[in-house]
Amino acid sequence: MASIVFLLALFIYVQCEITYIEVKYPLKGERSPPNAVWPHPQQITTSNDLLYIRPHDIMVHSNIQTCDIIAKAIERYKPIFFPPKLSMLQPPSDANNILQSLTLNIHDNSQCEQYIQQNSNETYTLTINQQMAIVEASTVWGLLRGLETFSQLIYINQQNYVVINSSVTIIDSPRFQHRGVMLDTARHFLPVPIIKKNLDVMSYNKLNVFHWHLVDDQSFPFESTTFPNLSRAGAYSPDHVYTQADVVDVIEHARLRGIRVIPEIDTPGHTYSWGKSMPQLITVCWANGQPYQAIYGTQGEMEIFNPIEPLVYSTMDALLREVKSRFHSHYIHLGMDEVYDKCWLSNPQITQWMSVNNISSSRGLHAYYADKILDITRNIDVTPIVWQDVWDEKVELPPGTIIQVWKDTSDSIAFDSWASYLNQAANEGYNVILSSPWYINLISYGKYNTNTSVMNLEFFKYYEIEPLRQFTGSDEARKRILGGEACLWAEFVDGTNILPRLWPKVSAVAERLWSAASVNNSEDAQFRLDVHRCRLLRRGIPAQPILGGYCGNYELGMPKSMINDPAFNYEDSTPTNSALVTFTSSELEFIAVRLPLKGERSPPNAVWPHPQQITTSNDLLYIRPHDIMIYSNIQTCDIIAKAIERYKPIFFPPKLSMLQPPSDANNILQNLTLNIHDNLQCGQYIQQNSNETYTLTINQQMAIVEASTVWGLLRGLETFSQLIYINQQNYVVINSSVTIIDSPRFQHRGVMLDTARHFLPVPIIKKNLDVMSYNKLNVFHWHLVDDQSFPFESTTFPNLSRAGAYSPDHVYTQADVVDVIEHARLRGIRVIPEIDTPGHTYSWGKSMPQLITVCWANGQPYQAIYGTQGEMEIFNPIEPLVYSTMDALLREVKSRFHSHYIHLGMDEVYDKCWLSNPQITQWMSVNNISSSRGLHAYYADKILDITRNIDVTPIVWQDVWDEKVELPPGTIIQVWKDTSDSIAFDSWASYLNQAANEGYNVILSSPWYINYISYGKYNTNASVMNLEFFKYYEIEPLRQFTGSDEARKRILGGEACLWAEFVDGTNILPRFWPKASAVAERLWSAASVNNSEDAQFRLDVHRCRLLRRGIPAQPILPGYCGNYELGMPASMINHPAFNYENFTSTNLEKRQQIKIPSAWQPDKWVCHHSGNRQSTIMDNHDYQQSKGKLLTTSRNLNSSSSSHRISTAKLKERIENLSLRSAEYRRSAGKSKLKRLIGSHSPKSHRSLLSYSSRRPLTPILHIPKMSKQALKRWLDARDAYLGHEYPYIQEKSEHHRRRRRRQKRKSIKDDDKMIDYEAISMFSIESERFNISERNSSEKQRQSSRKENRIKSNKNSQTNLRHSGGLLQRVKSFVQLPARSLSSLSLKKQKENKTQIIYDHFDDKCIGTEISEPIRFRTNIERYDQAIQVNLARPQIELYHEFDTSMVEGEKKPRIRSVRQNVEYSDKATETEFILNFANVEKEKREQKEENEVNDDHDGDDKATRHSIKEEQEEIDSYIEPSNVQQQQQKHLLSKMSDRNNHQIKNNQSIQLSTYTNTGNRIVPLTDLFQTSNNDEIDNDNKQNGSRSTILTSTESNISIHEQLQR
């Protein structure tokens, strides 16, 4: 099914925005245009005028286009110029300001260089003038940099045109020659697709060096042709090796982007992996007179090159020669850092050799080794690069050697240490590279308050570096500072998190190394960087956010995300034979050899969280892949049934190869049984006190999970799934004997996600719910709204999200909330919404400013004081509207979330604004409230009274309890203060004690704030741990609890919290998991399960398990899982089985739907609304009735179904109540004025009322019909009442629409397309007389000849290629009534005298009424029109001039067709069931009179049979529309005649296809329609309800008698 693109999703690049962390810390600096260039050019001038660019149509010329670098760059930039998922309009037809071409020229007759060098010239100029863009440079590398700048200048404006500045002059060159990124691929293997994607983003930032740290202690992934065993034994696995082809691939990818690849072979330290194949190279460490003795923290058993071993130098000579030839590089990085000399000095052979050679210290020994290796580089003509350690050893380095300064990463403003290194080394004649302040792996929580309002610490500390700030050397020495590198060491980084970890932080380094030193204003730069970060998202790079805010609906997880688009990715998802993965290969490694890991290694099926009781055997049972029988005594329960289906790809991961058990095996698991005992009931929603206890036994080749609730079964099923694994022989196995008795220690085990600072798309939330269920967590605390945005769509207060959300795309619609709750329900997870007040409410004030306190200063209102208060920022506690609003909203939230719990927030009430407001202080004085604490207590009391009234249990942050507010019984206090890592945790422990002893239920979150990130390395006396894991896992909630057993029970559990200042869909899952898994085990397992050293191995097994389930969980220590890691062939991170980003039309429409009664949902079988031209005439019911006229009347065939009557006004009122919100989305109207929203798209609630798989997308374009001023005023009043006045609109031309319609009209005449005379029937029931059918002015002779001609043409045109059209109206029900003569014999020849009428009412937005068409022309010949009345069939292109009937708009012209009748009544059935189809009740006498008049005009005897046939067909129609007492007699007579006629036609082999209808309850449906729709459950059910049967009519039955068809 083709995916549908919302026109609502015609998003605007300028929408990207960053926001403050707190209202009192507003961001300063100059906001950036949507095409701000990064890094900033040396010189740039631009105009404000714009040129249009034709999408996907830009001419690129070059005088060096034969150069493969330029040719491939042009091809590569096509999806960058025009992102593949974004909708772009062609320039207006009358526009003459269109960019004609882009020219890439090399001057001075320069050649196409193959590899960029250290001294390559990257200077370029870019000019745009006279509708031409020209990039000029002296090298291809300059052209590449200019092409990147040109691509950044292109953007999509608010009208969805692709534009660029009309006049641009840029003269640009890099400040430093060496601008690099260092990646460590030894501690964690980085798959080639990830490396290539990183090279792409380096080129987007004009970086030109990839420093590839290839090998280290942990692994040797480089495949050497000279020493192949180094990788065979030293790599993590055969899948974790860079083959010769991989190296060539990476180098070529970098070459085409102007990037050098510099390999690093680090010695003499960091060489432990070499010893796995060549142990003779490694020093044996001694202790206590014994060899191979490790001393923890000092030395390993073996760990460093032996400098006195000649084989070391011959090996290095051969390997470095190979590396030089493979990498096409004159530079090789030799490492030589961190030479821990304890092992050398412990070895008696080395110390003896040192004595003989007069080397007195390990420093001299290091210098000896370095001299020997540097001699090799001289011999092979390679320029060495070394870490500064070897220079510290006073080794005499060869001329040209580059020293990389990495020591001292101090954040001091002076940066004395590394600055002095640069001074000293450059003045001594060495070239220098700076890395010290740019170690990206040293992460920290980004929040950083400064006087300059730069809030992101990570950005600030990297951007503020000035390499030459304290340089005091000569100009010649200054030139020797070549540049710098951003370094990322991979202890805790792999493919899951490397890109969001690096970008856009490294972009700050890129600008510092490219741009002028004067470009250093962080406040301005943060806005440009945000624009650049959004640009990276559009190019498929998951760059993490730098502050709160948003980009557009191309963020990861949203409909237009390009993160996984093939245009920007390199993963070959086809697994090879090497993908026979064994799960047991997952392994953790040490950070350093001298710091080995301790603890018990875990089996590959270790359970997480650890069960209360578990015993297992070592024997195994085989499991047949994809063939496991599951039984349940409650399988009819949807929760269990869907869980069984959901766990199939978990039991048997879809990309992994699994063997069938051996043919002679008899130890095969036969089945799994899921049984509920005591009470066979399927609970719908898990509750606070739900029982999750279960038992799991495996015995006698059967597995049984038993529990007393479905929630226990879910937990047991998860445990069973974790016991399954694939062994080394690729068999699926499980322990043959297992007994588990398990239950949670705490009832409340939750995760809090903040979706206000950054919007988290529903697919991301659902994926997080999945991983929560894998960790047996049961509460999703949804922090819905905050200062930054209000993304929750309220039906009670819809303007809160319309004005308060970041954009209409960043809203959780009603359908979204239902989707999340249902997803959680099926996994045994409660969803607890948080509506945080009275603080954190700035976003509320955008639509309801009367709720917010006005802050004062110096006697003036609306005064912000930086760091103290904003202009407005906190609820006004003395405003009565606050409490009525909260009452209504909390009632809605309770009903929507099916929860007895609502989190009320009430934290961080910054009271400065309250106390500054004179009205509040005066009120406080009158009411004897002396402090802001008392005011907070007053507010809290009022809100808690509301929760009592609506029977909701409140949850509050501890702040309100600190204010000594008397909380209702059962109130839950969430403790969040004091996140100290002290072993005592006195503060939060005392909070738990006090609150529980006072009778309150308590939830702990203080030590589990996951957003407080830090570098993970953490040394203990026992081993090196992951700090992040250790500090979360070591928490014991009851460690210092001193209360009674009763009070102990009131500690319900805890939550891991993730505040989203710097988190969105790009990094939330790797940021959160598996760290939150540590919290999960602490809350589920017994307190005695607390050995971190053992747990880290089980957690690593669990982390690999999460990868196999599609969760990008980041690593906890160096190591590997298998070739299912992200970026590898069998990766399941983006597999459809574990993802929800399936943006088909159905899923997309959910984001636009609001709940409407099922009675109003149209049937799926109905045809498209194919009109694409709507007239400006508005035919209003009230307007007509006021003149005593009646539009149309009809009789309801089923009189029993139309017993209720309502007035026109009442019916319209009912419809308007449902449809007013979607009034903007009217399909384009011919001759109407085109108007469009500006500044923001229409809110999410403005959505189509209809959901079909192939409907045309919505559009935010407003089409305002031509109308009187009075009518326009009423229209605008209604619109403003719904949208508010903040949505302006402007008039635009629609000339291209008019030209297209004129072309279509001319073509229809040229092609000899013919008019058709038929009538369409209203979808609304209008009870009264029948409307008049248009008179036939053509003679019978003309009609007969037309029918004969049609029989010939119909056989030639059985296939037609017809275009659908229509927007919101596309799926509106319209039905074609069988005309007075058979459609099968209609003439397609032009009949000038025919008059065509289509009269039908429709439900479109707030309009009810009659649409009347001009003559309808088929674009091609149609065999049968009634076959086109299907959703999935081709439909003729029809040109319609619609007339709308609306209570809001009056027409300015008289309707073209009027049927003047009296006493209009409307059936109330439309508001109760589905819309009722009624044929117009045409008076039989008038029809007969017209037929007789036509017969008298015909003098040709040969036409009698034809006239008789037409008359019979007309009588057939009458039989359907007559009252029931007349109908039976008419049918009986008519069926007899028609049967005879039809049999006669069969005998003469005339291929006349008759269009017949059957009565399905209240609808008249063509039998051919039933052929297409009878399989539709919705229609079948409807037919059953109406007591009718529908018969399938195949194409071979088209000549069956009418009598038999009607009997069916």
CSV table of C-alpha atoms in Angstrom, one decimal, residues 486-731:
chain,number,residue,atom,x,y,z
A,486,ALA,CA,37.7,15.7,18.8
A,487,CYS,CA,38.3,12.3,20.4
A,488,LEU,CA,35.8,9.7,21.5
A,489,TRP,CA,37.1,6.8,23.5
A,490,ALA,CA,34.8,3.9,23.3
A,491,GLU,CA,34.6,2.3,26.8
A,492,PHE,CA,30.8,3.0,26.8
A,493,VAL,CA,30.2,3.7,23.2
A,494,ASP,CA,29.2,1.6,20.2
A,495,GLY,CA,26.9,1.8,17.2
A,496,THR,CA,23.9,2.3,19.4
A,497,ASN,CA,25.0,5.7,20.8
A,498,ILE,CA,28.0,7.0,19.0
A,499,LEU,CA,26.3,9.4,16.6
A,500,PRO,CA,24.1,11.1,19.1
A,501,ARG,CA,27.0,11.1,21.6
A,502,LEU,CA,29.3,12.9,19.0
A,503,TRP,CA,26.9,15.2,17.2
A,504,PRO,CA,26.3,18.1,17.3
A,505,LYS,CA,28.9,18.6,20.1
A,506,VAL,CA,31.7,17.9,17.6
A,507,SER,CA,30.1,20.6,15.4
A,508,ALA,CA,31.2,23.1,18.0
A,509,VAL,CA,34.8,21.9,17.6
A,510,ALA,CA,34.4,22.0,13.8
A,511,GLU,CA,33.5,25.7,13.8
A,512,ARG,CA,36.3,26.5,16.2
A,513,LEU,CA,38.8,24.9,13.8
A,514,TRP,CA,37.3,26.4,10.6
A,515,SER,CA,36.0,29.8,11.4
A,516,ALA,CA,37.8,33.0,12.4
A,517,ALA,CA,38.8,33.5,16.0
A,518,SER,CA,36.4,36.4,16.2
A,519,VAL,CA,33.4,34.1,15.6
A,520,ASN,CA,33.1,33.2,19.3
A,521,ASN,CA,29.8,34.4,20.6
A,522,SER,CA,28.3,31.4,22.2
A,523,GLU,CA,24.9,33.0,22.7
A,524,ASP,CA,24.5,33.6,18.9
A,525,ALA,CA,26.2,30.3,18.0
A,526,GLN,CA,23.8,28.1,20.0
A,527,PHE,CA,20.9,29.2,17.7
A,528,ARG,CA,23.0,28.6,14.6
A,529,LEU,CA,24.0,25.2,16.0
A,530,ASP,CA,20.3,24.3,16.6
A,531,VAL,CA,19.6,25.1,12.9
A,532,HIS,CA,22.5,22.9,12.0
A,533,ARG,CA,21.3,20.1,14.3
A,534,CYS,CA,17.9,20.1,12.6
A,535,ARG,CA,19.7,20.1,9.2
A,536,LEU,CA,21.6,17.0,10.3
A,537,LEU,CA,18.3,15.3,11.2
A,538,ARG,CA,17.1,16.0,7.7
A,539,ARG,CA,20.2,14.3,6.4
A,540,GLY,CA,19.7,11.1,8.5
A,541,ILE,CA,22.0,11.9,11.3
A,542,PRO,CA,20.6,11.2,14.8
A,543,ALA,CA,22.1,14.3,16.3
A,544,GLN,CA,20.9,14.9,19.9
A,545,PRO,CA,19.4,18.1,21.0
A,546,ILE,CA,21.4,20.9,22.6
A,547,LEU,CA,18.5,22.4,24.5
A,548,GLY,CA,14.8,22.1,24.9
A,549,GLY,CA,12.9,22.6,21.7
A,550,TYR,CA,12.0,20.9,18.4
A,551,CYS,CA,12.9,20.6,14.7
A,552,GLY,CA,9.9,19.3,12.8
A,553,ASN,CA,8.1,16.1,12.1
A,554,TYR,CA,11.3,14.6,10.7
A,555,GLU,CA,12.6,13.9,14.2
A,556,LEU,CA,13.4,10.3,14.9
A,557,GLY,CA,10.2,8.4,15.4
A,558,MET,CA,8.0,10.9,13.5
A,559,PRO,CA,6.4,10.4,10.1
A,560,LYS,CA,9.1,12.2,8.0
A,561,SER,CA,12.2,10.9,9.9
A,562,MET,CA,15.1,10.3,7.6
A,563,ILE,CA,17.3,8.7,10.2
A,564,ASN,CA,16.8,5.3,8.7
A,565,ASP,CA,16.2,6.4,5.1
A,566,PRO,CA,18.2,4.4,2.6
A,567,ALA,CA,19.5,7.6,1.0
A,568,PHE,CA,21.5,8.3,4.1
A,569,ASN,CA,22.4,4.8,5.3
A,570,TYR,CA,24.7,2.0,4.4
A,571,GLU,CA,23.5,-1.1,6.2
A,572,ASP,CA,23.2,-4.1,4.0
A,573,SER,CA,20.5,-5.9,5.8
A,574,THR,CA,20.9,-9.2,4.0
A,575,PRO,CA,22.6,-11.5,6.4
A,576,THR,CA,25.3,-13.7,5.0
A,577,ASN,CA,26.2,-17.3,6.1
A,578,SER,CA,28.4,-15.8,8.8
A,579,ALA,CA,25.2,-14.6,10.5
A,580,LEU,CA,24.8,-18.0,12.2
A,581,VAL,CA,24.9,-16.2,15.5
A,582,THR,CA,25.6,-17.7,18.9
A,583,PHE,CA,24.3,-15.8,21.8
A,584,THR,CA,27.0,-17.1,24.1
A,585,SER,CA,29.5,-14.9,22.3
A,586,SER,CA,28.5,-11.8,24.2
A,587,GLU,CA,31.3,-10.8,26.6
A,588,LEU,CA,32.5,-7.9,28.8
A,589,GLU,CA,36.1,-6.8,28.8
A,590,PHE,CA,38.3,-4.8,31.1
A,591,ILE,CA,39.0,-1.1,30.7
A,592,ALA,CA,42.7,-1.7,31.4
A,593,VAL,CA,44.7,-4.9,31.7
A,594,ARG,CA,45.8,-4.0,35.2
A,595,LEU,CA,42.1,-3.6,36.2
A,596,PRO,CA,40.5,-7.0,35.4
A,597,LEU,CA,36.8,-7.5,36.0
A,598,LYS,CA,35.8,-9.7,38.9
A,599,GLY,CA,32.5,-11.4,39.6
A,600,GLU,CA,30.8,-14.6,38.4
A,601,ARG,CA,30.3,-14.8,34.7
A,602,SER,CA,26.7,-15.4,33.6
A,603,PRO,CA,25.1,-18.0,31.4
A,604,PRO,CA,23.6,-16.7,28.1
A,605,ASN,CA,20.1,-17.1,29.5
A,606,ALA,CA,20.6,-15.3,32.8
A,607,VAL,CA,17.3,-13.8,34.0
A,608,TRP,CA,16.9,-10.1,34.6
A,609,PRO,CA,15.6,-8.9,37.1
A,610,HIS,CA,16.7,-11.8,39.2
A,611,PRO,CA,13.8,-14.0,40.5
A,612,GLN,CA,13.1,-14.5,44.1
A,613,GLN,CA,13.8,-18.2,43.9
A,614,ILE,CA,15.3,-20.1,41.0
A,615,THR,CA,16.8,-23.5,40.5
A,616,THR,CA,17.9,-24.8,37.1
A,617,SER,CA,19.6,-27.8,35.7
A,618,ASN,CA,22.5,-27.8,33.3
A,619,ASP,CA,20.9,-30.2,30.9
A,620,LEU,CA,19.1,-28.7,27.9
A,621,LEU,CA,16.0,-29.2,25.9
A,622,TYR,CA,15.8,-28.4,22.2
A,623,ILE,CA,13.1,-26.2,20.9
A,624,ARG,CA,11.9,-26.4,17.3
A,625,PRO,CA,12.4,-22.9,15.7
A,626,HIS,CA,9.1,-21.1,15.1
A,627,ASP,CA,7.2,-24.1,16.3
A,628,ILE,CA,6.3,-24.0,19.9
A,629,MET,CA,2.8,-25.0,21.1
A,630,ILE,CA,1.3,-22.6,23.6
A,631,TYR,CA,-1.8,-23.5,25.6
A,632,SER,CA,-3.8,-21.4,28.1
A,633,ASN,CA,-6.9,-21.8,30.1
A,634,ILE,CA,-7.5,-18.1,29.5
A,635,GLN,CA,-6.4,-17.7,25.9
A,636,THR,CA,-9.6,-15.9,25.0
A,637,CYS,CA,-8.3,-13.0,27.1
A,638,ASP,CA,-6.9,-10.5,24.6
A,639,ILE,CA,-4.0,-9.7,26.9
A,640,ILE,CA,-2.7,-13.3,26.8
A,641,ALA,CA,-3.6,-13.9,23.2
A,642,LYS,CA,-1.7,-10.8,22.0
A,643,ALA,CA,1.2,-11.5,24.3
A,644,ILE,CA,1.6,-15.0,22.8
A,645,GLU,CA,1.6,-13.4,19.3
A,646,ARG,CA,4.0,-10.7,20.5
A,647,TYR,CA,6.6,-13.1,21.9
A,648,LYS,CA,7.0,-15.1,18.7
A,649,PRO,CA,9.8,-12.9,17.3
A,650,ILE,CA,11.2,-12.7,20.8
A,651,PHE,CA,11.5,-16.5,21.2
A,652,PHE,CA,12.9,-16.7,17.6
A,653,PRO,CA,14.6,-13.5,16.6
A,654,PRO,CA,13.8,-12.9,12.9
A,655,LYS,CA,17.3,-12.3,11.5
A,656,LEU,CA,19.1,-15.1,13.3
A,657,SER,CA,19.7,-18.5,11.9
A,658,MET,CA,18.5,-21.5,14.0
A,659,LEU,CA,18.7,-25.2,13.3
A,660,GLN,CA,16.1,-27.8,13.8
A,661,PRO,CA,16.9,-30.3,16.6
A,662,PRO,CA,18.9,-33.3,15.6
A,663,SER,CA,16.7,-36.0,14.1
A,664,ASP,CA,17.6,-38.5,16.8
A,665,ALA,CA,16.9,-36.0,19.7
A,666,ASN,CA,14.2,-36.9,22.1
A,667,ASN,CA,14.8,-34.1,24.6
A,668,ILE,CA,12.6,-31.5,22.8
A,669,LEU,CA,10.3,-29.1,24.6
A,670,GLN,CA,6.8,-30.1,23.7
A,671,ASN,CA,4.7,-27.1,24.8
A,672,LEU,CA,4.2,-24.1,27.0
A,673,THR,CA,1.1,-23.7,29.2
A,674,LEU,CA,-0.1,-20.4,30.7
A,675,ASN,CA,-2.7,-21.1,33.4
A,676,ILE,CA,-4.6,-18.9,35.7
A,677,HIS,CA,-5.7,-20.6,38.9
A,678,ASP,CA,-8.5,-19.7,41.4
A,679,ASN,CA,-10.1,-17.0,39.2
A,680,LEU,CA,-10.4,-17.3,35.4
A,681,GLN,CA,-10.9,-13.6,34.8
A,682,CYS,CA,-9.0,-11.4,32.4
A,683,GLY,CA,-8.2,-8.1,34.1
A,684,GLN,CA,-8.4,-5.1,31.8
A,685,TYR,CA,-6.1,-2.7,33.5
A,686,ILE,CA,-3.4,-3.5,36.0
A,687,GLN,CA,-3.8,-1.7,39.4
A,688,GLN,CA,-1.6,-0.6,42.2
A,689,ASN,CA,-2.4,-3.7,44.2
A,690,SER,CA,-2.5,-6.2,41.3
A,691,ASN,CA,-0.8,-9.5,42.0
A,692,GLU,CA,2.1,-10.2,39.8
A,693,THR,CA,3.3,-13.4,41.5
A,694,TYR,CA,4.0,-16.4,39.2
A,695,THR,CA,5.6,-19.8,39.2
A,696,LEU,CA,7.5,-21.3,36.2
A,697,THR,CA,8.3,-24.9,36.0
A,698,ILE,CA,10.0,-26.9,33.2
A,699,ASN,CA,9.8,-30.6,33.7
A,700,GLN,CA,9.2,-33.7,31.5
A,701,GLN,CA,9.6,-31.6,28.3
A,702,MET,CA,6.8,-29.3,29.3
A,703,ALA,CA,6.9,-25.7,30.6
A,704,ILE,CA,4.1,-24.4,32.8
A,705,VAL,CA,3.6,-20.8,33.9
A,706,GLU,CA,0.9,-20.4,36.6
A,707,ALA,CA,-0.4,-17.2,38.3
A,708,SER,CA,-3.5,-15.9,39.9
A,709,THR,CA,-3.8,-13.0,37.5
A,710,VAL,CA,-3.0,-12.3,33.9
A,711,TRP,CA,-0.3,-9.9,35.1
A,712,GLY,CA,1.5,-12.7,36.8
A,713,LEU,CA,1.3,-14.7,33.6
A,714,LEU,CA,2.9,-11.8,31.6
A,715,ARG,CA,5.8,-11.7,34.1
A,716,GLY,CA,6.2,-15.4,33.8
A,717,LEU,CA,6.1,-15.4,30.1
A,718,GLU,CA,8.9,-12.8,30.0
A,719,THR,CA,11.0,-15.0,32.3
A,720,PHE,CA,10.4,-18.0,30.0
A,721,SER,CA,11.4,-15.9,27.0
A,722,GLN,CA,14.7,-15.0,28.7
A,723,LEU,CA,15.5,-18.7,29.4
A,724,ILE,CA,15.5,-19.4,25.7
A,725,TYR,CA,18.8,-19.0,23.8
A,726,ILE,CA,20.7,-20.2,20.8
A,727,ASN,CA,23.8,-22.3,21.8
A,728,GLN,CA,27.1,-22.5,20.0
A,729,GLN,CA,25.8,-25.1,17.6
A,730,ASN,CA,22.9,-22.8,16.6
A,731,TYR,CA,20.2,-24.9,18.3
